[in-house]
Amino acid sequence: MNVQCPHCQAVFRVDPERIPPGGVRARCSRCGGVFPIGRTERPAGVAPGDGAAPAAPPTPAPSPAAVSASDALAHAAAAVAAPPPPAPAPGPTPVAARPAASPFRAAAPDPHTRAQRIARALVSDMVAYHPDKRERSLAAGTLRQDFRDEILKSWEEYVGQVGTELAKSTPYFRDALNDILAKGQKLF
């Protein structure tokens, strides 16, 4: 199904099976706005795009031997004239019935956990883009010099994402360089 952000009008494709029955609040990846997404379910037997509700089951007719003609006529007229009973109004959803954790909602990450994750991702990218250079540099003992430009670019990105204070006051980036780029050696 397609979902449209009411804030920026961005359209996203969402698998209806991943939405819990009570719906979910989603965050737009384009503008960051939060909006509810309801689960749209079609009743069984209704084709997609068919807005008509399924027909009500026919009312059983009384046996002709037990009912007179006037009673049968009155019963038939009442069955045709009587509107179907209204659907019961949905009551408030009990709090206990909602899922404990929504697949779309995540708690705000701890800044230190986020900084560690970003540092490791940036260093992992260096390894992914230059695997041969890494192996040659480790063997030659020139890892620091050979990766100088990549390390500086990644450091600038790291500082931009986590902030100068957190970047300079924690060893997360250096630890990621040693653990991932230097394969556990303390080179940085």
Coordinates of C-alpha atoms in Angstrom, one line a residue:
M1 CA 0.0 0.0 0.0
N2 CA 1.1 3.6 -0.5
V3 CA 1.3 6.0 2.4
Q4 CA 1.7 9.8 2.0
C5 CA 3.3 12.1 4.5
P6 CA 0.9 14.8 5.4
H7 CA 3.7 17.3 6.1
C8 CA 5.8 17.1 2.9
Q9 CA 3.5 14.9 0.6
A10 CA 6.3 12.3 0.1
V11 CA 4.8 8.9 -0.9
F12 CA 6.2 5.6 0.5
R13 CA 5.4 2.0 -0.3
V14 CA 4.6 0.1 2.9
D15 CA 3.9 -3.6 3.3
P16 CA 0.4 -3.8 5.0
E17 CA 1.4 -7.0 6.8
R18 CA 4.0 -5.1 8.8
I19 CA 1.5 -2.7 10.3
P20 CA 0.0 -3.9 13.6
P21 CA -3.8 -4.1 13.8
G22 CA -3.9 -1.0 16.0
G23 CA -1.9 1.1 13.5
V24 CA 1.4 2.8 14.0
R25 CA 3.0 6.2 14.1
A26 CA 5.7 6.6 11.4
R27 CA 8.5 9.1 10.9
C28 CA 9.0 10.5 7.4
S29 CA 12.5 9.9 6.1
R30 CA 12.3 13.0 4.0
C31 CA 11.1 15.7 6.5
G32 CA 11.1 13.9 9.8
G33 CA 7.4 14.5 10.5
V34 CA 5.5 11.9 12.5
F35 CA 2.1 10.7 11.3
P36 CA -0.2 7.8 12.0
I37 CA -0.6 4.8 9.6
G38 CA -3.7 2.7 9.9
R39 CA -4.0 -0.8 8.7
T40 CA -6.4 -1.0 5.8
E41 CA -8.1 -4.4 5.6
R42 CA -10.6 -5.6 3.0
P43 CA -13.3 -8.0 4.1
A44 CA -13.1 -11.5 2.6
G45 CA -14.9 -11.8 -0.7
V46 CA -14.5 -8.1 -1.7
A47 CA -12.3 -7.6 -4.7
P48 CA -9.7 -4.8 -4.6
G49 CA -11.2 -1.5 -5.6
D50 CA -14.8 -2.8 -4.9
G51 CA -16.1 -0.3 -2.4
A52 CA -19.4 -2.1 -1.9
A53 CA -20.0 -4.0 1.3
P54 CA -20.9 -7.7 1.0
A55 CA -24.7 -8.3 0.8
A56 CA -26.5 -9.3 4.0
P57 CA -27.6 -12.9 4.1
P58 CA -31.2 -13.4 3.1
T59 CA -33.8 -13.6 5.9
P60 CA -35.2 -17.1 6.0
A61 CA -38.8 -17.3 4.9
P62 CA -41.4 -18.9 7.3
S63 CA -42.9 -22.1 6.2
P64 CA -46.1 -21.5 4.0
A65 CA -48.2 -24.0 5.9
A66 CA -47.8 -22.1 9.2
V67 CA -48.3 -18.6 8.0
S68 CA -51.3 -17.0 6.3
A69 CA -51.0 -14.9 3.1
S70 CA -51.5 -11.6 5.0
D71 CA -48.9 -12.5 7.6
A72 CA -46.5 -13.5 4.8
L73 CA -47.1 -10.2 3.0
A74 CA -46.6 -8.2 6.1
H75 CA -43.4 -10.1 7.0
A76 CA -42.0 -9.6 3.5
A77 CA -42.8 -5.9 3.6
A78 CA -41.1 -5.5 7.0
A79 CA -38.0 -7.4 5.8
V80 CA -37.7 -5.1 2.8
A81 CA -38.4 -1.9 4.6
A82 CA -36.3 -2.6 7.7
P83 CA -32.8 -1.3 7.3
P84 CA -30.0 -3.6 8.4
P85 CA -29.0 -3.2 12.0
P86 CA -26.2 -0.6 12.5
A87 CA -22.8 -1.9 13.1
P88 CA -21.7 -1.6 16.7
A89 CA -19.6 1.4 17.4
P90 CA -16.0 0.6 18.0
G91 CA -15.2 1.0 21.6
P92 CA -11.9 2.4 22.9
T93 CA -9.0 0.0 22.2
P94 CA -7.7 -1.4 25.5
V95 CA -4.2 -0.4 26.2
A96 CA -3.1 -4.0 26.9
A97 CA -4.1 -5.0 23.4
R98 CA -1.5 -2.8 21.7
P99 CA 1.8 -4.3 20.8
A100 CA 4.6 -3.6 23.2
A101 CA 7.0 -2.4 20.6
S102 CA 6.1 -1.0 17.2
P103 CA 8.4 -2.0 14.3
F104 CA 8.4 1.7 13.1
R105 CA 9.2 3.3 16.5
A106 CA 12.7 3.3 18.0
A107 CA 13.8 4.9 21.2
A108 CA 16.2 7.8 20.8
P109 CA 19.6 6.3 20.8
D110 CA 22.2 7.1 23.4
P111 CA 24.6 9.7 22.0
H112 CA 27.6 7.5 23.0
T113 CA 26.1 4.4 21.4
R114 CA 25.3 6.4 18.3
A115 CA 28.9 7.8 18.1
Q116 CA 30.4 4.3 18.4
R117 CA 28.1 3.0 15.7
I118 CA 29.0 5.9 13.3
A119 CA 32.7 5.5 14.0
R120 CA 32.6 1.8 13.2
A121 CA 30.5 2.4 10.1
L122 CA 32.9 5.0 8.7
V123 CA 35.9 2.8 9.3
S124 CA 34.2 -0.2 7.9
D125 CA 33.5 1.8 4.7
M126 CA 37.2 2.4 4.4
V127 CA 37.9 -1.3 4.6
A128 CA 35.1 -2.1 2.2
Y129 CA 36.3 0.4 -0.5
H130 CA 40.1 -0.5 -0.1
P131 CA 40.5 -4.1 0.9
D132 CA 43.7 -4.7 -1.1
K133 CA 45.3 -1.4 0.0
R134 CA 44.6 -2.4 3.6
E135 CA 46.2 -5.8 3.3
R136 CA 49.3 -4.3 1.6
S137 CA 49.6 -1.5 4.1
L138 CA 49.3 -3.8 7.1
A139 CA 52.0 -6.1 5.6
A140 CA 54.3 -3.2 4.9
G141 CA 53.6 -1.4 8.2
T142 CA 52.4 1.8 6.4
L143 CA 48.7 1.7 7.3
R144 CA 48.7 5.1 8.9
Q145 CA 50.4 6.8 6.0
D146 CA 48.6 5.0 3.3
F147 CA 45.1 5.7 4.7
R148 CA 45.8 9.2 5.9
D149 CA 43.5 11.0 3.5
E150 CA 40.6 8.5 4.0
I151 CA 41.0 8.7 7.8
L152 CA 40.9 12.5 7.7
K153 CA 37.8 12.5 5.5
S154 CA 36.1 10.0 7.8
W155 CA 37.1 12.0 10.9
E156 CA 35.5 15.1 9.5
E157 CA 32.3 13.2 8.7
Y158 CA 32.4 11.7 12.2
V159 CA 32.8 15.2 13.9
G160 CA 30.0 16.5 11.7
Q161 CA 27.6 13.8 12.8
V162 CA 28.4 13.5 16.5
G163 CA 29.7 17.0 17.3
T164 CA 33.2 18.2 18.1
E165 CA 32.9 17.8 21.9
L166 CA 31.8 14.2 21.8
A167 CA 34.2 13.3 19.0
K168 CA 37.3 14.8 20.8
S169 CA 36.3 13.5 24.3
T170 CA 35.8 9.9 23.5
P171 CA 38.1 7.2 22.0
Y172 CA 35.4 5.7 19.7
F173 CA 36.9 6.7 16.4
R174 CA 40.4 5.6 17.4
D175 CA 39.1 2.3 18.8
A176 CA 37.2 1.7 15.5
L177 CA 40.4 2.4 13.5
N178 CA 42.4 -0.1 15.7
D179 CA 39.7 -2.8 15.8
I180 CA 38.5 -2.7 12.2
L181 CA 41.2 -1.1 10.0
A182 CA 44.2 -2.3 11.9
K183 CA 42.6 -5.8 12.6
G184 CA 43.0 -5.4 16.4
Q185 CA 46.5 -3.9 16.4
K186 CA 47.0 -0.7 18.4
L187 CA 48.3 1.5 15.6
F188 CA 46.3 4.7 16.2

